[in-house]
Amino acid sequence: MPLKPFIDYLLLEKNYSALTVNAYQKDLEVFSEFIKAEYDTNSIKDVNYSQIRSWIVSMVEKGLSNRSINRKISALNTYYKFLLKTGDINRNPLSKHKALKMSRKIQVPFSELEITTVLDDLNFDDDFESIRNKLIIELFYSTGIRRIELVELSLASVDIDNKMLKVLGKRNKERIVPLIDSVVKTISKYLISRNKLSSIKDTNSLFLTKKGVKIYETLVYRIINEYFSEASSKVKKSPHILRHSFATHLLNQGADLNAVKELLGHSSLAATQIYTHNSIAELKKVHVKAHPRSKK
């Protein structure tokens, strides 16, 4: 199964991230192994929908979530669209496939009090890791960036003079996010501490471990979980919840939905609208409290 032309297409023409491309490649390889074992064929392009359907059934039986299955089928669908484009097939076997239904989980954001408790009431020491950790929390909450976007920030991403942050998002789409004064101060303090590290291997990366290498995603998750465990009883305490809090709190304060969409780096408003349920709840409170007829 020659995948290199497809991989090059995703990277060079579609501008997919290396992580996404790697996931697509693994999904296609898993499907290839399935049809080899079940139908004794090595050719993905020659399979029909019933064979794909049997793969879906096997994944359901293994306990994979509908979300995971839909992602894998999306990778396969993208591959078939590529084969159509190159003329290798004349019909996409997934053209009439409908994604499995997913129950939408409402992500509960941190309250403003919980975030204030972490940033203002918890003690952050003046050592490198404490300063770095505080900056990570402040950046998540003040910019709404994704975890991988934070990990990939470089020194060149930060423009202290103009109070701006350059973020490289999904599909290598770049966006500029403004920085508030308190975050700029923490960045300056962090850079001074960073420069005092005895050894720096990943010189271009903004966030480093104390050994001077680029920070990694699981460490970022642990940092958020550790600090917010002291201030919140919520079950889920993750970087994504901070991103969710950023969007929800802006909307609660009357921010324009389109502006929040741009700050988050969403390609469509539909992706941003999932954050509006909390702001609607806030509006209901204000409405009930303020409307003269609500007291009757």
mmCIF file of C-alpha atoms in Angstrom:
data_model
loop_
_atom_site.group_PDB
_atom_site.id
_atom_site.type_symbol
_atom_site.label_atom_id
_atom_site.label_comp_id
_atom_site.label_asym_id
_atom_site.label_seq_id
_atom_site.Cartn_x
_atom_site.Cartn_y
_atom_site.Cartn_z
ATOM 1 C CA MET A 1 0.000 0.000 0.000
ATOM 2 C CA PRO A 2 1.946 3.059 -1.238
ATOM 3 C CA LEU A 3 1.034 5.826 1.194
ATOM 4 C CA LYS A 4 3.864 8.279 0.543
ATOM 5 C CA PRO A 5 2.022 10.316 -2.160
ATOM 6 C CA PHE A 6 -0.969 10.620 0.207
ATOM 7 C CA ILE A 7 1.255 11.627 3.146
ATOM 8 C CA ASP A 8 3.006 14.248 0.990
ATOM 9 C CA TYR A 9 -0.410 15.556 -0.107
ATOM 10 C CA LEU A 10 -1.558 15.985 3.518
ATOM 11 C CA LEU A 11 1.652 17.684 4.587
ATOM 12 C CA LEU A 12 2.373 19.875 1.573
ATOM 13 C CA GLU A 13 -1.016 20.669 0.048
ATOM 14 C CA LYS A 14 -3.436 20.358 2.963
ATOM 15 C CA ASN A 15 -0.958 21.680 5.550
ATOM 16 C CA TYR A 16 -1.958 19.053 8.111
ATOM 17 C CA SER A 17 0.218 18.856 11.203
ATOM 18 C CA ALA A 18 2.738 16.032 11.551
ATOM 19 C CA LEU A 19 0.698 14.632 14.472
ATOM 20 C CA THR A 20 -2.492 14.464 12.380
ATOM 21 C CA VAL A 21 -0.693 12.889 9.435
ATOM 22 C CA ASN A 22 0.888 10.288 11.694
ATOM 23 C CA ALA A 23 -2.551 9.424 13.122
ATOM 24 C CA TYR A 24 -4.022 9.093 9.601
ATOM 25 C CA GLN A 25 -1.176 6.817 8.550
ATOM 26 C CA LYS A 26 -1.649 4.553 11.572
ATOM 27 C CA ASP A 27 -5.410 4.334 10.948
ATOM 28 C CA LEU A 28 -4.850 3.299 7.333
ATOM 29 C CA GLU A 29 -2.287 0.711 8.363
ATOM 30 C CA VAL A 30 -4.720 -0.773 10.916
ATOM 31 C CA PHE A 31 -7.445 -0.978 8.257
ATOM 32 C CA SER A 32 -4.992 -2.573 5.838
ATOM 33 C CA GLU A 33 -4.169 -5.242 8.421
ATOM 34 C CA PHE A 34 -7.890 -5.856 8.976
ATOM 35 C CA ILE A 35 -8.777 -6.428 5.323
ATOM 36 C CA LYS A 36 -5.687 -8.596 4.886
ATOM 37 C CA ALA A 37 -6.767 -10.814 7.782
ATOM 38 C CA GLU A 38 -10.488 -10.854 6.968
ATOM 39 C CA TYR A 39 -10.576 -10.706 3.156
ATOM 40 C CA ASP A 40 -7.050 -11.722 2.126
ATOM 41 C CA THR A 41 -6.417 -8.525 0.163
ATOM 42 C CA ASN A 42 -3.702 -5.886 0.425
ATOM 43 C CA SER A 43 -5.495 -3.260 -1.635
ATOM 44 C CA ILE A 44 -7.467 -0.631 0.273
ATOM 45 C CA LYS A 45 -8.632 0.997 -2.946
ATOM 46 C CA ASP A 46 -10.487 -2.142 -4.089
ATOM 47 C CA VAL A 47 -12.639 -2.703 -0.987
ATOM 48 C CA ASN A 48 -16.384 -2.056 -0.853
ATOM 49 C CA TYR A 49 -18.544 -0.422 1.794
ATOM 50 C CA SER A 50 -19.709 -3.711 3.314
ATOM 51 C CA GLN A 51 -16.072 -4.579 4.065
ATOM 52 C CA ILE A 52 -15.534 -1.171 5.660
ATOM 53 C CA ARG A 53 -18.747 -1.685 7.588
ATOM 54 C CA SER A 54 -17.398 -4.945 9.008
ATOM 55 C CA TRP A 55 -14.333 -3.022 10.237
ATOM 56 C CA ILE A 56 -16.630 -0.539 11.976
ATOM 57 C CA VAL A 57 -18.539 -3.407 13.622
ATOM 58 C CA SER A 58 -15.279 -4.989 14.804
ATOM 59 C CA MET A 59 -14.195 -1.701 16.387
ATOM 60 C CA VAL A 60 -17.552 -1.334 18.150
ATOM 61 C CA GLU A 61 -17.204 -4.875 19.493
ATOM 62 C CA LYS A 62 -13.736 -4.003 20.818
ATOM 63 C CA GLY A 63 -15.250 -1.145 22.807
ATOM 64 C CA LEU A 64 -13.849 1.810 20.841
ATOM 65 C CA SER A 65 -15.807 5.022 21.328
ATOM 66 C CA ASN A 66 -17.910 6.407 18.485
ATOM 67 C CA ARG A 67 -15.603 9.421 18.437
ATOM 68 C CA SER A 68 -12.520 7.242 17.850
ATOM 69 C CA ILE A 69 -14.287 5.206 15.178
ATOM 70 C CA ASN A 70 -15.467 8.336 13.368
ATOM 71 C CA ARG A 71 -11.917 9.669 13.384
ATOM 72 C CA LYS A 72 -10.567 6.491 11.829
ATOM 73 C CA ILE A 73 -13.283 6.454 9.156
ATOM 74 C CA SER A 74 -12.556 10.133 8.465
ATOM 75 C CA ALA A 75 -8.921 9.229 7.780
ATOM 76 C CA LEU A 76 -10.039 6.488 5.399
ATOM 77 C CA ASN A 77 -12.496 8.842 3.703
ATOM 78 C CA THR A 78 -9.765 11.447 3.197
ATOM 79 C CA TYR A 79 -7.626 8.758 1.566
ATOM 80 C CA TYR A 80 -10.408 7.786 -0.831
ATOM 81 C CA LYS A 81 -10.970 11.428 -1.761
ATOM 82 C CA PHE A 82 -7.266 11.643 -2.561
ATOM 83 C CA LEU A 83 -7.492 8.507 -4.754
ATOM 84 C CA LEU A 84 -10.454 10.065 -6.581
ATOM 85 C CA LYS A 85 -8.420 13.196 -7.170
ATOM 86 C CA THR A 86 -5.477 11.226 -8.579
ATOM 87 C CA GLY A 87 -7.736 9.030 -10.725
ATOM 88 C CA ASP A 88 -6.836 5.790 -8.924
ATOM 89 C CA ILE A 89 -10.504 5.071 -8.175
ATOM 90 C CA ASN A 90 -13.712 6.282 -9.798
ATOM 91 C CA ARG A 91 -16.010 5.886 -6.790
ATOM 92 C CA ASN A 92 -15.614 6.572 -3.073
ATOM 93 C CA PRO A 93 -17.039 3.600 -1.121
ATOM 94 C CA LEU A 94 -17.663 5.962 1.814
ATOM 95 C CA SER A 95 -19.615 8.548 -0.210
ATOM 96 C CA LYS A 96 -22.919 7.671 1.508
ATOM 97 C CA HIS A 97 -21.541 6.767 4.925
ATOM 98 C CA LYS A 98 -23.030 8.545 7.915
ATOM 99 C CA ALA A 99 -20.879 9.107 10.987
ATOM 100 C CA LEU A 100 -21.828 7.329 14.196
ATOM 101 C CA LYS A 101 -23.819 9.462 16.588
ATOM 102 C CA MET A 102 -21.937 10.898 19.526
ATOM 103 C CA SER A 103 -23.354 12.131 22.792
ATOM 104 C CA ARG A 104 -22.114 15.651 23.300
ATOM 105 C CA LYS A 105 -20.444 16.017 26.657
ATOM 106 C CA ILE A 106 -20.802 19.428 28.208
ATOM 107 C CA GLN A 107 -17.416 20.564 29.449
ATOM 108 C CA VAL A 108 -17.773 22.438 32.713
ATOM 109 C CA PRO A 109 -15.384 25.406 32.771
ATOM 110 C CA PHE A 110 -13.530 26.600 35.830
ATOM 111 C CA SER A 111 -15.238 29.473 37.580
ATOM 112 C CA GLU A 112 -13.536 32.852 37.752
ATOM 113 C CA LEU A 113 -13.108 32.260 41.483
ATOM 114 C CA GLU A 114 -11.308 28.947 40.914
ATOM 115 C CA ILE A 115 -8.905 30.531 38.457
ATOM 116 C CA THR A 116 -8.331 33.516 40.751
ATOM 117 C CA THR A 117 -7.630 31.113 43.619
ATOM 118 C CA VAL A 118 -4.940 29.342 41.589
ATOM 119 C CA LEU A 119 -3.253 32.457 40.214
ATOM 120 C CA ASP A 120 -3.581 34.802 43.177
ATOM 121 C CA ASP A 121 -3.970 32.700 46.316
ATOM 122 C CA LEU A 122 -1.677 29.717 45.736
ATOM 123 C CA ASN A 123 1.977 30.302 46.492
ATOM 124 C CA PHE A 124 4.281 30.310 43.484
ATOM 125 C CA ASP A 125 7.947 30.331 44.446
ATOM 126 C CA ASP A 126 10.648 32.198 42.561
ATOM 127 C CA ASP A 127 12.358 29.099 41.191
ATOM 128 C CA PHE A 128 12.367 28.328 37.458
ATOM 129 C CA GLU A 129 9.636 25.662 37.493
ATOM 130 C CA SER A 130 7.214 27.708 39.608
ATOM 131 C CA ILE A 131 7.561 30.763 37.361
ATOM 132 C CA ARG A 132 7.174 28.583 34.260
ATOM 133 C CA ASN A 133 4.098 26.844 35.646
ATOM 134 C CA LYS A 134 2.391 30.105 36.522
ATOM 135 C CA LEU A 135 3.066 31.433 33.029
ATOM 136 C CA ILE A 136 1.615 28.283 31.479
ATOM 137 C CA ILE A 137 -1.608 28.707 33.475
ATOM 138 C CA GLU A 138 -1.802 32.426 32.672
ATOM 139 C CA LEU A 139 -1.255 31.829 28.959
ATOM 140 C CA PHE A 140 -3.919 29.139 28.756
ATOM 141 C CA TYR A 141 -6.479 31.325 30.483
ATOM 142 C CA SER A 142 -5.596 34.643 28.836
ATOM 143 C CA THR A 143 -5.189 33.377 25.244
ATOM 144 C CA GLY A 144 -7.247 30.183 24.998
ATOM 145 C CA ILE A 145 -4.486 28.336 23.149
ATOM 146 C CA ARG A 146 -4.461 24.565 22.769
ATOM 147 C CA ARG A 147 -2.018 22.374 24.678
ATOM 148 C CA ILE A 148 0.004 21.406 21.572
ATOM 149 C CA GLU A 149 0.088 25.065 20.502
ATOM 150 C CA LEU A 150 1.623 26.018 23.851
ATOM 151 C CA VAL A 151 4.192 23.217 23.644
ATOM 152 C CA GLU A 152 5.242 24.355 20.158
ATOM 153 C CA LEU A 153 5.671 28.044 21.057
ATOM 154 C CA SER A 154 9.113 29.398 20.218
ATOM 155 C CA LEU A 155 10.971 32.402 21.575
ATOM 156 C CA ALA A 156 10.123 34.149 18.305
ATOM 157 C CA SER A 157 6.408 33.598 19.018
ATOM 158 C CA VAL A 158 6.475 36.250 21.742
ATOM 159 C CA ASP A 159 6.464 39.965 20.920
ATOM 160 C CA ILE A 160 6.755 41.632 24.318
ATOM 161 C CA ASP A 161 6.991 45.182 22.946
ATOM 162 C CA ASN A 162 3.703 44.907 21.052
ATOM 163 C CA LYS A 163 2.122 42.543 23.597
ATOM 164 C CA MET A 164 1.337 39.911 21.002
ATOM 165 C CA LEU A 165 1.651 36.132 20.746
ATOM 166 C CA LYS A 166 2.041 34.359 17.405
ATOM 167 C CA VAL A 167 0.327 30.955 17.536
ATOM 168 C CA LEU A 168 0.621 28.172 14.975
ATOM 169 C CA GLY A 169 -2.673 26.308 15.017
ATOM 170 C CA LYS A 170 -4.250 23.388 13.220
ATOM 171 C CA ARG A 171 -3.224 22.896 9.583
ATOM 172 C CA ASN A 172 -0.363 25.326 10.213
ATOM 173 C CA LYS A 173 -2.761 28.259 10.324
ATOM 174 C CA GLU A 174 -1.135 31.195 12.084
ATOM 175 C CA ARG A 175 -3.013 33.624 14.294
ATOM 176 C CA ILE A 176 -2.043 36.579 16.462
ATOM 177 C CA VAL A 177 -3.387 36.744 20.022
ATOM 178 C CA PRO A 178 -3.012 39.857 22.224
ATOM 179 C CA LEU A 179 -1.296 39.562 25.606
ATOM 180 C CA ILE A 180 -2.571 41.312 28.732
ATOM 181 C CA ASP A 181 -0.131 43.283 30.898
ATOM 182 C CA SER A 182 0.029 40.785 33.771
ATOM 183 C CA VAL A 183 1.009 37.991 31.372
ATOM 184 C CA VAL A 184 3.684 40.159 29.739
ATOM 185 C CA LYS A 185 5.206 40.709 33.193
ATOM 186 C CA THR A 186 5.252 36.974 33.894
ATOM 187 C CA ILE A 187 6.811 36.280 30.485
ATOM 188 C CA SER A 188 9.596 38.756 31.197
ATOM 189 C CA LYS A 189 10.219 37.165 34.590
ATOM 190 C CA TYR A 190 10.219 33.682 33.058
ATOM 191 C CA LEU A 191 12.696 34.632 30.312
ATOM 192 C CA ILE A 192 15.147 35.936 32.928
ATOM 193 C CA SER A 193 14.839 32.661 34.859
ATOM 194 C CA ARG A 194 15.086 30.628 31.632
ATOM 195 C CA ASN A 195 18.341 32.353 30.691
ATOM 196 C CA LYS A 196 19.872 31.247 33.998
ATOM 197 C CA LEU A 197 19.450 27.538 33.237
ATOM 198 C CA SER A 198 22.816 25.776 33.311
ATOM 199 C CA SER A 199 22.164 24.044 29.992
ATOM 200 C CA ILE A 200 19.691 24.722 27.161
ATOM 201 C CA LYS A 201 19.440 22.108 24.404
ATOM 202 C CA ASP A 202 16.265 23.269 22.643
ATOM 203 C CA THR A 203 17.336 26.878 22.270
ATOM 204 C CA ASN A 204 14.384 28.004 20.130
ATOM 205 C CA SER A 205 11.605 26.581 22.309
ATOM 206 C CA LEU A 206 9.872 28.964 24.698
ATOM 207 C CA PHE A 207 8.890 26.440 27.350
ATOM 208 C CA LEU A 208 11.594 24.153 28.706
ATOM 209 C CA THR A 209 12.062 21.642 31.459
ATOM 210 C CA LYS A 210 14.727 22.459 34.056
ATOM 211 C CA LYS A 211 17.084 20.238 32.020
ATOM 212 C CA GLY A 212 16.798 22.679 29.117
ATOM 213 C CA VAL A 213 14.751 20.517 26.749
ATOM 214 C CA LYS A 214 11.384 21.368 25.197
ATOM 215 C CA ILE A 215 8.398 20.781 27.435
ATOM 216 C CA TYR A 216 6.033 17.942 26.485
ATOM 217 C CA GLU A 217 2.254 17.532 26.479
ATOM 218 C CA THR A 218 1.861 15.088 29.374
ATOM 219 C CA LEU A 219 3.898 17.367 31.640
ATOM 220 C CA VAL A 220 1.686 20.324 30.722
ATOM 221 C CA TYR A 221 -1.396 18.264 31.589
ATOM 222 C CA ARG A 222 0.104 17.280 34.954
ATOM 223 C CA ILE A 223 0.912 20.902 35.780
ATOM 224 C CA ILE A 224 -2.676 22.043 35.187
ATOM 225 C CA ASN A 225 -4.146 19.068 37.011
ATOM 226 C CA GLU A 226 -1.858 19.523 40.017
ATOM 227 C CA TYR A 227 -2.562 23.224 40.582
ATOM 228 C CA PHE A 228 -6.309 23.090 39.933
ATOM 229 C CA SER A 229 -6.726 20.069 42.189
ATOM 230 C CA GLU A 230 -6.021 22.488 45.034
ATOM 231 C CA ALA A 231 -8.723 24.934 43.962
ATOM 232 C CA SER A 232 -11.397 22.922 42.177
ATOM 233 C CA SER A 233 -13.474 19.817 42.881
ATOM 234 C CA LYS A 234 -14.316 19.332 39.204
ATOM 235 C CA VAL A 235 -13.641 15.853 37.873
ATOM 236 C CA LYS A 236 -11.834 17.056 34.771
ATOM 237 C CA LYS A 237 -8.976 19.507 35.268
ATOM 238 C CA SER A 238 -7.074 19.902 32.011
ATOM 239 C CA PRO A 239 -5.602 22.486 29.622
ATOM 240 C CA HIS A 240 -8.724 22.121 27.470
ATOM 241 C CA ILE A 241 -10.935 23.138 30.395
ATOM 242 C CA LEU A 242 -8.853 26.316 30.708
ATOM 243 C CA ARG A 243 -9.396 26.952 26.979
ATOM 244 C CA HIS A 244 -13.092 26.357 27.575
ATOM 245 C CA SER A 245 -13.022 28.757 30.542
ATOM 246 C CA PHE A 246 -11.307 31.432 28.438
ATOM 247 C CA ALA A 247 -14.046 31.296 25.801
ATOM 248 C CA THR A 248 -16.930 31.047 28.252
ATOM 249 C CA HIS A 249 -15.768 33.936 30.433
ATOM 250 C CA LEU A 250 -15.245 36.192 27.401
ATOM 251 C CA LEU A 251 -18.739 35.405 26.135
ATOM 252 C CA ASN A 252 -20.198 35.975 29.609
ATOM 253 C CA GLN A 253 -18.669 39.450 29.552
ATOM 254 C CA GLY A 254 -20.307 40.226 26.206
ATOM 255 C CA ALA A 255 -17.487 39.428 23.772
ATOM 256 C CA ASP A 256 -18.502 39.022 20.140
ATOM 257 C CA LEU A 257 -18.781 35.379 19.057
ATOM 258 C CA ASN A 258 -16.796 36.033 15.864
ATOM 259 C CA ALA A 259 -13.992 37.640 17.856
ATOM 260 C CA VAL A 260 -13.815 34.625 20.186
ATOM 261 C CA LYS A 261 -13.767 32.359 17.120
ATOM 262 C CA GLU A 262 -10.683 34.164 15.781
ATOM 263 C CA LEU A 263 -8.927 34.095 19.158
ATOM 264 C CA LEU A 264 -9.512 30.349 19.473
ATOM 265 C CA GLY A 265 -8.346 29.660 15.924
ATOM 266 C CA HIS A 266 -11.571 27.949 14.886
ATOM 267 C CA SER A 267 -12.294 27.592 11.174
ATOM 268 C CA SER A 268 -16.063 27.908 11.637
ATOM 269 C CA LEU A 269 -18.517 29.458 14.073
ATOM 270 C CA ALA A 270 -20.080 26.050 14.715
ATOM 271 C CA ALA A 271 -16.954 24.996 16.612
ATOM 272 C CA THR A 272 -17.123 28.128 18.773
ATOM 273 C CA GLN A 273 -20.836 27.856 19.515
ATOM 274 C CA ILE A 274 -20.293 24.849 21.794
ATOM 275 C CA TYR A 275 -18.958 27.351 24.337
ATOM 276 C CA THR A 276 -22.114 29.474 24.333
ATOM 277 C CA HIS A 277 -24.274 27.255 26.566
ATOM 278 C CA ASN A 278 -22.623 28.671 29.681
ATOM 279 C CA SER A 279 -22.971 32.263 28.542
ATOM 280 C CA ILE A 280 -26.659 31.622 27.806
ATOM 281 C CA ALA A 281 -27.052 30.311 31.358
ATOM 282 C CA GLU A 282 -25.418 33.506 32.615
ATOM 283 C CA LEU A 283 -27.781 35.612 30.497
ATOM 284 C CA LYS A 284 -30.756 33.745 31.950
ATOM 285 C CA LYS A 285 -29.604 34.602 35.475
ATOM 286 C CA VAL A 286 -29.244 38.277 34.573
ATOM 287 C CA HIS A 287 -32.604 38.256 32.822
ATOM 288 C CA VAL A 288 -34.468 36.667 35.735
ATOM 289 C CA LYS A 289 -32.768 38.948 38.251
ATOM 290 C CA ALA A 290 -33.270 42.186 36.309
ATOM 291 C CA HIS A 291 -36.568 41.845 34.457
ATOM 292 C CA PRO A 292 -39.411 43.619 36.304
ATOM 293 C CA ARG A 293 -41.906 40.861 35.479
ATOM 294 C CA SER A 294 -39.710 38.017 36.729
ATOM 295 C CA LYS A 295 -40.546 38.743 40.373
ATOM 296 C CA LYS A 296 -44.236 38.165 39.833
#
